[in-house]
Structure formats: structure tokens, C-alpha cells
PDB file of C-alpha atoms in Angstrom:
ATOM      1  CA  UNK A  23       0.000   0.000   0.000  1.00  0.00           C
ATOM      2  CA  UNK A  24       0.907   3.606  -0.870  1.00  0.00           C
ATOM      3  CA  UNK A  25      -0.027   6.387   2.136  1.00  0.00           C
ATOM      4  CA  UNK A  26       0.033   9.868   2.585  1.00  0.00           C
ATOM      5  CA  UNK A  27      -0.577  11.305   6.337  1.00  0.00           C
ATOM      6  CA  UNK A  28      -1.187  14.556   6.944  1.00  0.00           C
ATOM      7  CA  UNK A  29      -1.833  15.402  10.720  1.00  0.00           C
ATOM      8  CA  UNK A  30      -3.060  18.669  12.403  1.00  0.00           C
ATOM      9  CA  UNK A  31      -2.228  18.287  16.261  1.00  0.00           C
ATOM     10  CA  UNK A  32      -2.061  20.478  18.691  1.00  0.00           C
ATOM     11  CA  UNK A  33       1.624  22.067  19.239  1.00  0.00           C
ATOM     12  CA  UNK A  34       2.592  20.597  22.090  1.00  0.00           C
ATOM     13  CA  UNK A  35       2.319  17.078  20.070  1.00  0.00           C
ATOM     14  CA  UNK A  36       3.844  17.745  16.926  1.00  0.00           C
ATOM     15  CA  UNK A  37       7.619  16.624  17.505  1.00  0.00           C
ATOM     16  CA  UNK A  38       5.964  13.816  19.173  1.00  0.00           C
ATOM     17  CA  UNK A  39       4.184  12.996  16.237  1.00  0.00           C
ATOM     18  CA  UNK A  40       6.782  13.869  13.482  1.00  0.00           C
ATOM     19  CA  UNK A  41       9.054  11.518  15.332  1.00  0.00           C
ATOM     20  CA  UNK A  42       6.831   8.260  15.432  1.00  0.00           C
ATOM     21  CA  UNK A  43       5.774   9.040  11.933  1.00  0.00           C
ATOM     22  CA  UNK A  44       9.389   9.354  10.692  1.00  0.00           C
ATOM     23  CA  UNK A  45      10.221   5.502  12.147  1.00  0.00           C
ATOM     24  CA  UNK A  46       7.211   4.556   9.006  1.00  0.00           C
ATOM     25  CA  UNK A  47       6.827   7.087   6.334  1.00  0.00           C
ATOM     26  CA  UNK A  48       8.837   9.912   4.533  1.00  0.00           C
ATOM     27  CA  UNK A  49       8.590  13.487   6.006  1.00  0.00           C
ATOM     28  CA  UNK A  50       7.329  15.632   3.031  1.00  0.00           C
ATOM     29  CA  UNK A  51       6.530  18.855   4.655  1.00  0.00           C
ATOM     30  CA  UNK A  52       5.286  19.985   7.741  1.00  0.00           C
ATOM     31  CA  UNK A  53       2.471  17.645   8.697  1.00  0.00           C
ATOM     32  CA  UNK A  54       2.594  15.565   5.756  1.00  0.00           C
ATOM     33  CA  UNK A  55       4.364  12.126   5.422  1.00  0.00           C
ATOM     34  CA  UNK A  56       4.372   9.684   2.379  1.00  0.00           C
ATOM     35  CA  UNK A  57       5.259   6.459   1.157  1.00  0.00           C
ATOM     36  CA  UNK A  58       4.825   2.481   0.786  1.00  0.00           C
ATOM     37  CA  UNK A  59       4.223   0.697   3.625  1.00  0.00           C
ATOM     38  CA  UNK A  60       2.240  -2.874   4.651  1.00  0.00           C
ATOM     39  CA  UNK A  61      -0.807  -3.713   5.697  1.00  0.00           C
ATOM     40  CA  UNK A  62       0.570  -5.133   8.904  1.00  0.00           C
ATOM     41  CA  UNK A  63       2.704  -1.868   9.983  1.00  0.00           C
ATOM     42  CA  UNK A  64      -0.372   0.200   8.888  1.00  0.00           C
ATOM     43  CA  UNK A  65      -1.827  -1.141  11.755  1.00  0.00           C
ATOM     44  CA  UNK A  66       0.734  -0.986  14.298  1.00  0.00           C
ATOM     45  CA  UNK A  67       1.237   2.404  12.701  1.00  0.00           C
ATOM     46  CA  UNK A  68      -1.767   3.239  13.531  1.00  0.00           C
ATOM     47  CA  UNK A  69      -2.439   1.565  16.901  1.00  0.00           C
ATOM     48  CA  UNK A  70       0.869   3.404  18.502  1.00  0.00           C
ATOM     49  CA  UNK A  71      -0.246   7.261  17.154  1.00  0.00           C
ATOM     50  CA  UNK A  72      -4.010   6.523  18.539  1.00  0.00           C
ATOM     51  CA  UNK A  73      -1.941   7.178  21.767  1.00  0.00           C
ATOM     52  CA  UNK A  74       0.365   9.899  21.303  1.00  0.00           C
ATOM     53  CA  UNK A  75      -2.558  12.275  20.489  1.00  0.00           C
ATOM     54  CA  UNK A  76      -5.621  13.518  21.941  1.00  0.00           C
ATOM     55  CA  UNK A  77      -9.017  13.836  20.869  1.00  0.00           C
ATOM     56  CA  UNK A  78      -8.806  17.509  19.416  1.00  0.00           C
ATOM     57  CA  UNK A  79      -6.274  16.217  17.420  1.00  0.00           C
ATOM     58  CA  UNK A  80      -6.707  15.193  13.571  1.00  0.00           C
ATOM     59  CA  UNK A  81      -4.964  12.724  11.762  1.00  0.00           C
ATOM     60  CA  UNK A  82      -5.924  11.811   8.075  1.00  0.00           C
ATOM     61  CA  UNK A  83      -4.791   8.651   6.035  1.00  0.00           C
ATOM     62  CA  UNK A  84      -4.881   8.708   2.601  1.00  0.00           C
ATOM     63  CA  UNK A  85      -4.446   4.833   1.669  1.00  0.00           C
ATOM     64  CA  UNK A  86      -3.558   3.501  -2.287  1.00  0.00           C
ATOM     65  CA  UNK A  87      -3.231   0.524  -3.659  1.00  0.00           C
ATOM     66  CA  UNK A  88      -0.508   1.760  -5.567  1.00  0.00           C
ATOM     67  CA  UNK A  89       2.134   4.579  -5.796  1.00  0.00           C
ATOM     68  CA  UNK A  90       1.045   5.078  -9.603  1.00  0.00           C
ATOM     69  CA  UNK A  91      -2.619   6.249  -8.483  1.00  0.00           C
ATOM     70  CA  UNK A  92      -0.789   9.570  -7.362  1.00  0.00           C
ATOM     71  CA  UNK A  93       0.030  11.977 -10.120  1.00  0.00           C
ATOM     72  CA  UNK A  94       1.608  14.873  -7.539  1.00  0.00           C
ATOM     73  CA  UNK A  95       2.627  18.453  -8.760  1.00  0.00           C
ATOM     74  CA  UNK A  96       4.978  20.550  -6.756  1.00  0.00           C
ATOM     75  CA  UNK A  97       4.516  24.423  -6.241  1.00  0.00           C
ATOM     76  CA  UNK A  98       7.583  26.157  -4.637  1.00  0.00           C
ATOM     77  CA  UNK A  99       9.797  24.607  -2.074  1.00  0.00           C
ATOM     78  CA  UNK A 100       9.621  20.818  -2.490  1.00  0.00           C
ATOM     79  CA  UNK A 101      10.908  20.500   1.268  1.00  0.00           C
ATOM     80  CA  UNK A 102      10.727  16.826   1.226  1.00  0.00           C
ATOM     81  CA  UNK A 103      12.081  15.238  -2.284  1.00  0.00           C
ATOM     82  CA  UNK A 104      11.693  15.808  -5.281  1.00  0.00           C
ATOM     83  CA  UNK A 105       8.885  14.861  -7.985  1.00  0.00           C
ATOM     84  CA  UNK A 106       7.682  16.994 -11.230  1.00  0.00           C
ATOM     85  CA  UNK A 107       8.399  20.894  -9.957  1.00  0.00           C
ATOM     86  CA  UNK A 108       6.764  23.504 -11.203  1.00  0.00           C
TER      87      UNK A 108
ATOM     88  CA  UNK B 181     -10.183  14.977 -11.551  1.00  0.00           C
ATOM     89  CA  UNK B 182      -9.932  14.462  -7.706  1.00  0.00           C
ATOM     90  CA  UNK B 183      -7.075  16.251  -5.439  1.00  0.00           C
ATOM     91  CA  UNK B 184      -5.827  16.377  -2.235  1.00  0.00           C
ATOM     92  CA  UNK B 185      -4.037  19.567  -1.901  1.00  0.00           C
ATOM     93  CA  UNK B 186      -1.301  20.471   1.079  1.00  0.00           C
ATOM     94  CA  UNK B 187       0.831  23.307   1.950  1.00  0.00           C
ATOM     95  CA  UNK B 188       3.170  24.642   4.070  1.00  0.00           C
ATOM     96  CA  UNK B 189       3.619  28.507   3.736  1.00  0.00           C
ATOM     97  CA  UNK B 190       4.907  31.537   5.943  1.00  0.00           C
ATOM     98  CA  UNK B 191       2.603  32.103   8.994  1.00  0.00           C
ATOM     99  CA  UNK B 192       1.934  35.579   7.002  1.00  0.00           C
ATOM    100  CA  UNK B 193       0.811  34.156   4.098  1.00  0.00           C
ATOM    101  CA  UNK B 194      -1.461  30.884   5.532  1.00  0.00           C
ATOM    102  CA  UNK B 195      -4.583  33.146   5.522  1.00  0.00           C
ATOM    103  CA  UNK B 196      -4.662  34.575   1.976  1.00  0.00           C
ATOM    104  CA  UNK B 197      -3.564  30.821   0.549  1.00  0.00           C
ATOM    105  CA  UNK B 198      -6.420  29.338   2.637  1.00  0.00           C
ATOM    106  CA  UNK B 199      -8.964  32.073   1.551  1.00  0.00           C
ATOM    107  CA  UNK B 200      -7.636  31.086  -2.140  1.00  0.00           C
ATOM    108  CA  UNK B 201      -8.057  27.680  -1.730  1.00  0.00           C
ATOM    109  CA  UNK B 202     -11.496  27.824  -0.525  1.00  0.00           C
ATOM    110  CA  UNK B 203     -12.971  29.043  -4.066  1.00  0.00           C
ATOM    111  CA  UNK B 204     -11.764  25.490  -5.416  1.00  0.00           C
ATOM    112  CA  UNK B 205     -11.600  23.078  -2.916  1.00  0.00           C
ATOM    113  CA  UNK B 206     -12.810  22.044   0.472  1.00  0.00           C
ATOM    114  CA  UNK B 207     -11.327  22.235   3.622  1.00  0.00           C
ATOM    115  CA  UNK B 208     -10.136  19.063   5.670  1.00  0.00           C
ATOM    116  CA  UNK B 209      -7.883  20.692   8.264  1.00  0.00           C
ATOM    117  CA  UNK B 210      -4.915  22.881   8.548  1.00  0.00           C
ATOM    118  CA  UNK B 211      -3.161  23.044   5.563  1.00  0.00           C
ATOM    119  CA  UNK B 212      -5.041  20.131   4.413  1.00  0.00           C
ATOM    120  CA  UNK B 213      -7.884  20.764   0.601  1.00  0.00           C
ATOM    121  CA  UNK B 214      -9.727  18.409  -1.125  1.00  0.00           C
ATOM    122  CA  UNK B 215     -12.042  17.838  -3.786  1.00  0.00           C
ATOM    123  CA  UNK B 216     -13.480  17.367  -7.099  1.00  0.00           C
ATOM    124  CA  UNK B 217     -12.305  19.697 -10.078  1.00  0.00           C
ATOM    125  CA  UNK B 218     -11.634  19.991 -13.838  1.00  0.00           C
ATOM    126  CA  UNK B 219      -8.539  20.105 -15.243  1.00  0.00           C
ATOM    127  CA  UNK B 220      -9.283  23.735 -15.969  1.00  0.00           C
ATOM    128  CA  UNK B 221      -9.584  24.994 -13.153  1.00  0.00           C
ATOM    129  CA  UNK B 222      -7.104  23.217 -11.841  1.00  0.00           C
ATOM    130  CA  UNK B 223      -4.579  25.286 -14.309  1.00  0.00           C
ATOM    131  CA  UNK B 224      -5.903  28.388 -12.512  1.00  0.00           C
ATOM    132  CA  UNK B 225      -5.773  27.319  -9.639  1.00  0.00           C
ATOM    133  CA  UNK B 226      -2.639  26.648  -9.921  1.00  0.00           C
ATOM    134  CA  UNK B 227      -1.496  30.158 -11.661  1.00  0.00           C
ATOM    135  CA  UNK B 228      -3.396  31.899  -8.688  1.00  0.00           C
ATOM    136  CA  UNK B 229      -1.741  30.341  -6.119  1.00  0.00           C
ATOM    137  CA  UNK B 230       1.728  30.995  -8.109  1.00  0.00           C
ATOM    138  CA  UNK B 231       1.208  34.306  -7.282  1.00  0.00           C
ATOM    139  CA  UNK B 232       0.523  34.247  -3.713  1.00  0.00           C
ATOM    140  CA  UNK B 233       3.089  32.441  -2.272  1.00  0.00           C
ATOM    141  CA  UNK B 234       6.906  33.057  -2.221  1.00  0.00           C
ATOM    142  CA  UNK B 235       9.705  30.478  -3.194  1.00  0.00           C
ATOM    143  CA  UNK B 236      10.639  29.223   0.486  1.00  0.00           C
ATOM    144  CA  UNK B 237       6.703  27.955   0.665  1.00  0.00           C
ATOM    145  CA  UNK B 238       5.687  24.416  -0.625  1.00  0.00           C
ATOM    146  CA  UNK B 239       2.312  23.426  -1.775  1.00  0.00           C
ATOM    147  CA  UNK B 240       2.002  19.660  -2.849  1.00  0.00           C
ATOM    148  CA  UNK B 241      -1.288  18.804  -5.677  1.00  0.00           C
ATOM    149  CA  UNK B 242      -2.126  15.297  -5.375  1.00  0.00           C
ATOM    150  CA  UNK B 243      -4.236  14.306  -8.281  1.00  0.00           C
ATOM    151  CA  UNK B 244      -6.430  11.370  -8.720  1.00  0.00           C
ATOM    152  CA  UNK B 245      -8.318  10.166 -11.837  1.00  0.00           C
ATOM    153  CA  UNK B 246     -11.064   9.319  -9.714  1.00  0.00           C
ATOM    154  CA  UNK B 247     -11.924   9.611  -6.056  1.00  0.00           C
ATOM    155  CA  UNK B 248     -12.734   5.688  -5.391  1.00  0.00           C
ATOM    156  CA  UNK B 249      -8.576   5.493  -5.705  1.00  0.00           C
ATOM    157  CA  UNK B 250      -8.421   6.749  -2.123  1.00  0.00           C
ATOM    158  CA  UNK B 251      -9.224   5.211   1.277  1.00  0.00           C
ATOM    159  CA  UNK B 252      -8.862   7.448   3.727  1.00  0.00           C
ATOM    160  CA  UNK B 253      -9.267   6.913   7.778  1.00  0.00           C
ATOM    161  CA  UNK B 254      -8.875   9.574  10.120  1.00  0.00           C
ATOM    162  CA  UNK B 255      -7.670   9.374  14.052  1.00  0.00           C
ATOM    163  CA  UNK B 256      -9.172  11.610  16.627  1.00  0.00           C
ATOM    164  CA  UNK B 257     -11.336  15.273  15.059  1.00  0.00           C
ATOM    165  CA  UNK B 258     -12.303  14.677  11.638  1.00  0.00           C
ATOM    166  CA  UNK B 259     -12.347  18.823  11.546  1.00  0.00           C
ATOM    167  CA  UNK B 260     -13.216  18.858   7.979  1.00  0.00           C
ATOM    168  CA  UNK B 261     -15.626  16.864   6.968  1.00  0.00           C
ATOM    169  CA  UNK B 262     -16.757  13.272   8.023  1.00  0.00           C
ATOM    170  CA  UNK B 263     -15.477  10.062   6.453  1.00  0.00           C
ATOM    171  CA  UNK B 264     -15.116   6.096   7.934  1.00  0.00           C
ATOM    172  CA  UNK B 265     -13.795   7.556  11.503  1.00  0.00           C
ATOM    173  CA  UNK B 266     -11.468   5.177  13.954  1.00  0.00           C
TER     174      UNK B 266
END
């Protein structure tokens, strides 16, 4: 499976998130992460940042079947990698 | 076309890119758009948001064929909008 993550937690949990994230995905900018990952360590993935954050907190995951689904376009700074800049 | 639209900008600028964003797309969460659009308006769209934001800021288009390519779960506040909640 392909993921993107983007996350929008409260300050005080951010490095705490960025960190756990960073152990499973690529850091693309802030509050986004990509890449391939399995099933299995989706759910682990999962099951450990259900208790770093809080309630108020919001964490989105974008799940593909495969990388090629994504057709991604990059405006200014690509902070993370690189793909097809504009 | 479907896209999932993320950016990380200068504090001073988040507003005006938001506001911009808005007229195409729907907000998720912080820094986080989605949404149904042509490929038209996707090119301005894109030469809008060229304008507003400054080289050191990143914006990242994700664009989908179709929607049914994504699954997406969200952890804790779906702020945005509602979808298949953990």
C-alpha cells in the first residue's frame, strides 16, 4: 500500500508525532508524510499514534493501492524530495 | 479529476492561501484541501496560487483520476468533513 498522512495536532504534540511518523513514512513537509508501507505496519502504525494524540487532534490517512494512483505536482519549495516541480 | 491539496507557507501568508483555496476546494484541516475539479480549473488554480506564495513555501497537488482510488481513515477530530472515523 501507498499512504500519505497529513496530521493537524495540537503544538505541544507535533515533535511527538513527526518523530513516530518518521520511524514509518517519509517526512514531506510539515504535517505531511508519504510512502509504501504494509498492511501489517499500517496497523501498528496506527495503533501506537491513537496514543500519542488527543481527541482535538486530527490525523488523516490517505491509503492507495498503488504509488502510480498519485500523479503529484509541486509548487515552490519541495521541502521533502523531489517529484515533477513547477 | 480528484485532489488532495497540502501546503506549508509563511505564517503571514497561511490566511490569503487558505482564503484562495477555498474558491476550489474544500477544507479538511490545517493546511489540508480536497475535492473534485476539472482540469481547468485546476490550471488556474494553480497560476493563482503561483502568485501568492513566495519560493521558500511548498504546496504539494495530489491528483487522482477518480476519487474511489483513495481510502482514507482519520484518528481523533475529523475537523473537515466526516469520512469512515477510527
Amino acid at each position: 500500500m501507498y499512504l500519505i498522512v497529513v496530521y493537524d495536532v495540537d503544538e505541544s504534540r507535533v515533535n511527538k508525532v513527526n518523530k513516530y511518523l518518521k520511524r514509518y513514512l517519509l517526512w514531506r513537509q510539515n504535517s505531511v508524510f508519504e510512502g509504501e508501507i504494509s498492511e501489517n505496519l499500517i496497523d501498528s502504525m496506527i495503533k501506537g499514534i491513537t496514543k500519542i494524540i488527543k481527541d482535538e487532534d486530527s490525523i488523516i490517512i490517505y491509503k492507495f493501492k498503488v504509488k502510480s494512483y498519485i500523479d503529484n505536482i509541486i509548487i515552490g519549495n519541495d521541502k521533502g524530495n523531489t517529484s515533477n516541480m513547477i
